[in-house]
Amino acid sequence: MAAEMTVPSDAQLIKAQADLQRHSLTYLTSMSLRCAIELGIPTAIHRLGGTASLPDLMAALSLPPPKEPFLSRVLRLLAKSDALACTEDGVYSLTPLSYILVDGVLIDGEARQIAFPLAVTSRYHMESGLGLADWFKNDRALPVPSPFEHVHAAAPFDESMTLLDPETDKLFYEALAAHDHMGIGTVVRECRGLFNGLQSLTDCCGGDGTTARAIVKAFPHIKCNVLDLPKVIEKVPSDGVVNYVAGDMFHTVPPAQAVMLKLVLHFWSDEDCIKILAQCKKAIPSREMGGKVIIIDIVLGSSLETISETELLMDMLMFRINSAVK
Ligand SMILES: C[S@@+](CC[C@H](N)C(=O)[O-])C[C@H]1O[C@@H](n2cnc3c(N)ncnc32)[C@H](O)[C@@H]1O
């Protein structure tokens, strides 16, 4: 027999309705951010000297005058979401979030940060979100395709996506680079102790070497290897700064005093993570001889509320594109 339900109070019902509306409509915040990027609003505010009124923006973006009241509504939502700052007189300025969206601003690498919001709000991601319940009901044999593959019969960062839509495939790679590279500057500034005393380091799954080059710039005495798949290493011009090694971390990891796994483990199943860590262990000397594995990743369970919501959302993103990760 179903349990008897407690009827919420009127105050609780009003809050429940408001919460329902907010949760149902929160995608409009993402869409407004996407719209601001596509219109070039952060760059326009920057070019206008860092502050702009609504009429300034309308003129700078050459938008048709009847659209002014509608733009004001988009800007108001963005200001509420900390994507823009706004004074009581309606003067908009950049926040740290919109600063990283200005054209030409590159944080820790060559990839534009706008690639991440544009990729995750692309129709491919939206449609895979709409297919989630259908994916749950589907009883397919193992290995289970991700919700993204279930809807599109293609997977991000796989040849199938290149064939499906080469332009979006390129955007996905840029979004990955934007996501992966951001933060290494802060790590070398704020966590110097991690690298102090190291003579050599292998950046395992180091991609195009952006992270390793930032480490060598801050700690020039460290000899750095970058291990990645042959198809990635083939495209990286040798730079004389780091040593690029084409290979497979499941087979061997180039030896060094330390191996770094930055934003790697979250993509793999627990069984694969154990195999990767076993290869890393083989590549380093004992702890007594100064060997260590440095793991930098997004970990669920931070104490900061906005960050922990971001962790859960990133976890959902991972699950949507790769259901091997539990
Ligand atoms: C999320 S990125 C890593 C980001 C990078 N560590 C950083 O912080 O910029 C994942 C990388 O792992 C590489 N990769 C995937 N499978 C691999 C394997 N078996 N062996 C080596 N590299 C691999 C991919 O080519 C890709 O460059």
GROMACS .gro file of N, CA, C and O in nm, residues 248-310:
model
  252
  248ASP      N    1   5.069   0.434  -2.538
  248ASP     CA    2   4.941   0.401  -2.476
  248ASP      C    3   4.966   0.377  -2.327
  248ASP      O    4   5.043   0.287  -2.291
  249MET      N    5   4.904   0.457  -2.244
  249MET     CA    6   4.932   0.448  -2.099
  249MET      C    7   4.893   0.312  -2.041
  249MET      O    8   4.937   0.276  -1.933
  250PHE      N    9   4.808   0.236  -2.113
  250PHE     CA   10   4.772   0.104  -2.061
  250PHE      C   11   4.885   0.004  -2.084
  250PHE      O   12   4.885  -0.102  -2.025
  251HIS      N   13   4.980   0.041  -2.172
  251HIS     CA   14   5.093  -0.049  -2.198
  251HIS      C   15   5.218  -0.005  -2.124
  251HIS      O   16   5.282  -0.083  -2.057
  252THR      N   17   5.250   0.124  -2.136
  252THR     CA   18   5.369   0.172  -2.063
  252THR      C   19   5.365   0.325  -2.048
  252THR      O   20   5.310   0.394  -2.133
  253VAL      N   21   5.424   0.370  -1.938
  253VAL     CA   22   5.430   0.515  -1.913
  253VAL      C   23   5.580   0.549  -1.902
  253VAL      O   24   5.653   0.481  -1.830
  254PRO      N   25   5.628   0.651  -1.977
  254PRO     CA   26   5.771   0.683  -1.973
  254PRO      C   27   5.817   0.712  -1.829
  254PRO      O   28   5.750   0.786  -1.756
  255PRO      N   29   5.931   0.652  -1.790
  255PRO     CA   30   5.977   0.668  -1.652
  255PRO      C   31   6.016   0.812  -1.619
  255PRO      O   32   6.068   0.884  -1.704
  256ALA      N   33   5.990   0.851  -1.496
  256ALA     CA   34   6.028   0.984  -1.445
  256ALA      C   35   6.015   0.978  -1.293
  256ALA      O   36   5.958   0.884  -1.238
  257GLN      N   37   6.064   1.084  -1.227
  257GLN     CA   38   6.051   1.087  -1.081
  257GLN      C   39   5.905   1.099  -1.039
  257GLN      O   40   5.863   1.045  -0.937
  258ALA      N   41   5.827   1.171  -1.121
  258ALA     CA   42   5.684   1.183  -1.092
  258ALA      C   43   5.603   1.165  -1.220
  258ALA      O   44   5.650   1.200  -1.328
  259VAL      N   45   5.484   1.110  -1.204
  259VAL     CA   46   5.391   1.103  -1.318
  259VAL      C   47   5.270   1.187  -1.279
  259VAL      O   48   5.220   1.179  -1.166
  260MET      N   49   5.226   1.270  -1.372
  260MET     CA   50   5.108   1.353  -1.344
  260MET      C   51   4.989   1.304  -1.426
  260MET      O   52   5.001   1.276  -1.546
  261LEU      N   53   4.875   1.295  -1.360
  261LEU     CA   54   4.749   1.261  -1.427
  261LEU      C   55   4.655   1.380  -1.404
  261LEU      O   56   4.591   1.389  -1.299
  262LYS      N   57   4.655   1.473  -1.498
  262LYS     CA   58   4.569   1.591  -1.480
  262LYS      C   59   4.445   1.575  -1.565
  262LYS      O   60   4.453   1.563  -1.688
  263LEU      N   61   4.331   1.572  -1.500
  263LEU     CA   62   4.202   1.558  -1.568
  263LEU      C   63   4.200   1.434  -1.657
  263LEU      O   64   4.160   1.441  -1.773
  264VAL      N   65   4.246   1.324  -1.604
  264VAL     CA   66   4.251   1.198  -1.679
  264VAL      C   67   4.156   1.095  -1.615
  264VAL      O   68   4.066   1.042  -1.681
  265LEU      N   69   4.174   1.071  -1.484
  265LEU     CA   70   4.106   0.956  -1.423
  265LEU      C   71   3.953   0.966  -1.427
  265LEU      O   72   3.885   0.864  -1.434
  266HIS      N   73   3.900   1.089  -1.427
  266HIS     CA   74   3.752   1.102  -1.422
  266HIS      C   75   3.686   1.042  -1.546
  266HIS      O   76   3.567   1.014  -1.546
  267PHE      N   77   3.766   1.020  -1.652
  267PHE     CA   78   3.708   0.973  -1.778
  267PHE      C   79   3.701   0.820  -1.783
  267PHE      O   80   3.636   0.763  -1.869
  268TRP      N   81   3.769   0.751  -1.689
  268TRP     CA   82   3.784   0.605  -1.699
  268TRP      C   83   3.707   0.533  -1.589
  268TRP      O   84   3.684   0.588  -1.482
  269SER      N   85   3.675   0.406  -1.616
  269SER     CA   86   3.606   0.323  -1.516
  269SER      C   87   3.705   0.293  -1.403
  269SER      O   88   3.827   0.309  -1.419
  270ASP      N   89   3.653   0.248  -1.289
  270ASP     CA   90   3.740   0.216  -1.174
  270ASP      C   91   3.845   0.111  -1.215
  270ASP      O   92   3.962   0.122  -1.178
  271GLU      N   93   3.801   0.010  -1.293
  271GLU     CA   94   3.895  -0.098  -1.333
  271GLU      C   95   4.008  -0.037  -1.418
  271GLU      O   96   4.125  -0.070  -1.399
  272ASP      N   97   3.972   0.051  -1.513
  272ASP     CA   98   4.075   0.113  -1.597
  272ASP      C   99   4.167   0.202  -1.513
  272ASP      O  100   4.288   0.207  -1.536
  273CYS      N  101   4.108   0.275  -1.415
  273CYS     CA  102   4.191   0.363  -1.331
  273CYS      C  103   4.297   0.281  -1.258
  273CYS      O  104   4.412   0.324  -1.245
  274ILE      N  105   4.258   0.161  -1.213
  274ILE     CA  106   4.356   0.076  -1.142
  274ILE      C  107   4.469   0.037  -1.239
  274ILE      O  108   4.587   0.042  -1.204
  275LYS      N  109   4.431   0.003  -1.365
  275LYS     CA  110   4.535  -0.035  -1.463
  275LYS      C  111   4.628   0.084  -1.490
  275LYS      O  112   4.750   0.069  -1.501
  276ILE      N  113   4.569   0.204  -1.503
  276ILE     CA  114   4.650   0.325  -1.531
  276ILE      C  115   4.746   0.350  -1.414
  276ILE      O  116   4.866   0.374  -1.433
  277LEU      N  117   4.692   0.342  -1.292
  277LEU     CA  118   4.776   0.371  -1.175
  277LEU      C  119   4.887   0.266  -1.161
  277LEU      O  120   4.999   0.298  -1.118
  278ALA      N  121   4.859   0.142  -1.201
  278ALA     CA  122   4.962   0.037  -1.194
  278ALA      C  123   5.077   0.071  -1.290
  278ALA      O  124   5.195   0.055  -1.256
  279GLN      N  125   5.042   0.123  -1.410
  279GLN     CA  126   5.148   0.162  -1.506
  279GLN      C  127   5.226   0.281  -1.452
  279GLN      O  128   5.348   0.289  -1.468
  280CYS      N  129   5.155   0.374  -1.386
  280CYS     CA  130   5.223   0.492  -1.330
  280CYS      C  131   5.323   0.447  -1.223
  280CYS      O  132   5.434   0.498  -1.213
  281LYS      N  133   5.279   0.351  -1.140
  281LYS     CA  134   5.366   0.302  -1.032
  281LYS      C  135   5.495   0.243  -1.089
  281LYS      O  136   5.604   0.264  -1.036
  282LYS      N  137   5.480   0.168  -1.202
  282LYS     CA  138   5.599   0.107  -1.264
  282LYS      C  139   5.695   0.215  -1.315
  282LYS      O  140   5.815   0.191  -1.327
  283ALA      N  141   5.640   0.333  -1.350
  283ALA     CA  142   5.723   0.438  -1.414
  283ALA      C  143   5.803   0.521  -1.315
  283ALA      O  144   5.892   0.596  -1.355
  284ILE      N  145   5.769   0.513  -1.185
  284ILE     CA  146   5.835   0.602  -1.087
  284ILE      C  147   5.922   0.522  -0.989
  284ILE      O  148   5.896   0.403  -0.968
  285PRO      N  149   6.022   0.590  -0.928
  285PRO     CA  150   6.097   0.521  -0.823
  285PRO      C  151   6.011   0.507  -0.696
  285PRO      O  152   5.899   0.560  -0.692
  286SER      N  153   6.063   0.442  -0.594
  286SER     CA  154   5.987   0.423  -0.470
  286SER      C  155   5.962   0.560  -0.404
  286SER      O  156   6.030   0.659  -0.435
  287ARG      N  157   5.868   0.561  -0.310
  287ARG     CA  158   5.838   0.685  -0.238
  287ARG      C  159   5.964   0.738  -0.167
  287ARG      O  160   5.990   0.858  -0.167
  288GLU      N  161   6.042   0.646  -0.110
  288GLU     CA  162   6.164   0.686  -0.036
  288GLU      C  163   6.263   0.754  -0.131
  288GLU      O  164   6.339   0.841  -0.090
  289MET      N  165   6.259   0.714  -0.259
  289MET     CA  166   6.352   0.773  -0.357
  289MET      C  167   6.289   0.897  -0.422
  289MET      O  168   6.339   0.948  -0.523
  290GLY      N  169   6.179   0.945  -0.369
  290GLY     CA  170   6.117   1.069  -0.419
  290GLY      C  171   6.014   1.048  -0.528
  290GLY      O  172   5.969   1.144  -0.592
  291GLY      N  173   5.974   0.922  -0.552
  291GLY     CA  174   5.875   0.897  -0.657
  291GLY      C  175   5.735   0.939  -0.613
  291GLY      O  176   5.700   0.923  -0.495
  292LYS      N  177   5.658   0.996  -0.705
  292LYS     CA  178   5.518   1.026  -0.671
  292LYS      C  179   5.430   1.036  -0.795
  292LYS      O  180   5.480   1.058  -0.907
  293VAL      N  181   5.301   1.014  -0.773
  293VAL     CA  182   5.202   1.033  -0.878
  293VAL      C  183   5.118   1.154  -0.837
  293VAL      O  184   5.067   1.159  -0.726
  294ILE      N  185   5.111   1.252  -0.927
  294ILE     CA  186   5.034   1.374  -0.896
  294ILE      C  187   4.900   1.364  -0.970
  294ILE      O  188   4.898   1.353  -1.093
  295ILE      N  189   4.792   1.364  -0.894
  295ILE     CA  190   4.660   1.354  -0.957
  295ILE      C  191   4.588   1.487  -0.938
  295ILE      O  192   4.570   1.533  -0.825
  296ILE      N  193   4.550   1.549  -1.049
  296ILE     CA  194   4.473   1.674  -1.042
  296ILE      C  195   4.342   1.647  -1.114
  296ILE      O  196   4.342   1.610  -1.232
  297ASP      N  197   4.231   1.657  -1.044
  297ASP     CA  198   4.104   1.624  -1.109
  297ASP      C  199   3.988   1.692  -1.036
  297ASP      O  200   4.006   1.748  -0.929
  298ILE      N  201   3.871   1.684  -1.097
  298ILE     CA  202   3.751   1.737  -1.032
  298ILE      C  203   3.701   1.626  -0.940
  298ILE      O  204   3.675   1.515  -0.985
  299VAL      N  205   3.691   1.659  -0.811
  299VAL     CA  206   3.652   1.557  -0.714
  299VAL      C  207   3.516   1.595  -0.655
  299VAL      O  208   3.495   1.710  -0.616
  300LEU      N  209   3.424   1.500  -0.650
  300LEU     CA  210   3.294   1.529  -0.590
  300LEU      C  211   3.312   1.547  -0.440
  300LEU      O  212   3.387   1.474  -0.377
  301GLY      N  213   3.242   1.648  -0.384
  301GLY     CA  214   3.244   1.661  -0.238
  301GLY      C  215   3.317   1.783  -0.188
  301GLY      O  216   3.365   1.784  -0.075
  302SER      N  217   3.328   1.889  -0.271
  302SER     CA  218   3.393   2.010  -0.220
  302SER      C  219   3.299   2.078  -0.121
  302SER      O  220   3.179   2.054  -0.119
  303SER      N  221   3.357   2.167  -0.038
  303SER     CA  222   3.272   2.228   0.065
  303SER      C  223   3.204   2.354   0.015
  303SER      O  224   3.116   2.408   0.081
  304LEU      N  225   3.243   2.404  -0.103
  304LEU     CA  226   3.184   2.529  -0.151
  304LEU      C  227   3.059   2.498  -0.234
  304LEU      O  228   3.064   2.419  -0.327
  305GLU      N  229   2.947   2.567  -0.197
  305GLU     CA  230   2.818   2.527  -0.255
  305GLU      C  231   2.815   2.538  -0.408
  305GLU      O  232   2.775   2.445  -0.477
  306THR      N  233   2.861   2.654  -0.463
  306THR     CA  234   2.852   2.668  -0.609
  306THR      C  235   2.946   2.571  -0.678
  306THR      O  236   2.916   2.518  -0.783
  307ILE      N  237   3.062   2.547  -0.613
  307ILE     CA  238   3.157   2.454  -0.676
  307ILE      C  239   3.098   2.313  -0.671
  307ILE      O  240   3.108   2.238  -0.768
  308SER      N  241   3.033   2.275  -0.561
  308SER     CA  242   2.986   2.136  -0.558
  308SER      C  243   2.871   2.116  -0.655
  308SER      O  244   2.856   2.008  -0.711
  309GLU      N  245   2.791   2.219  -0.683
  309GLU     CA  246   2.689   2.203  -0.787
  309GLU      C  247   2.757   2.185  -0.922
  309GLU      O  248   2.717   2.102  -1.004
  310THR      N  249   2.864   2.262  -0.945
  310THR     CA  250   2.939   2.246  -1.071
  310THR      C  251   2.994   2.105  -1.082
  310THR      O  252   2.990   2.044  -1.190
   0.00000   0.00000   0.00000
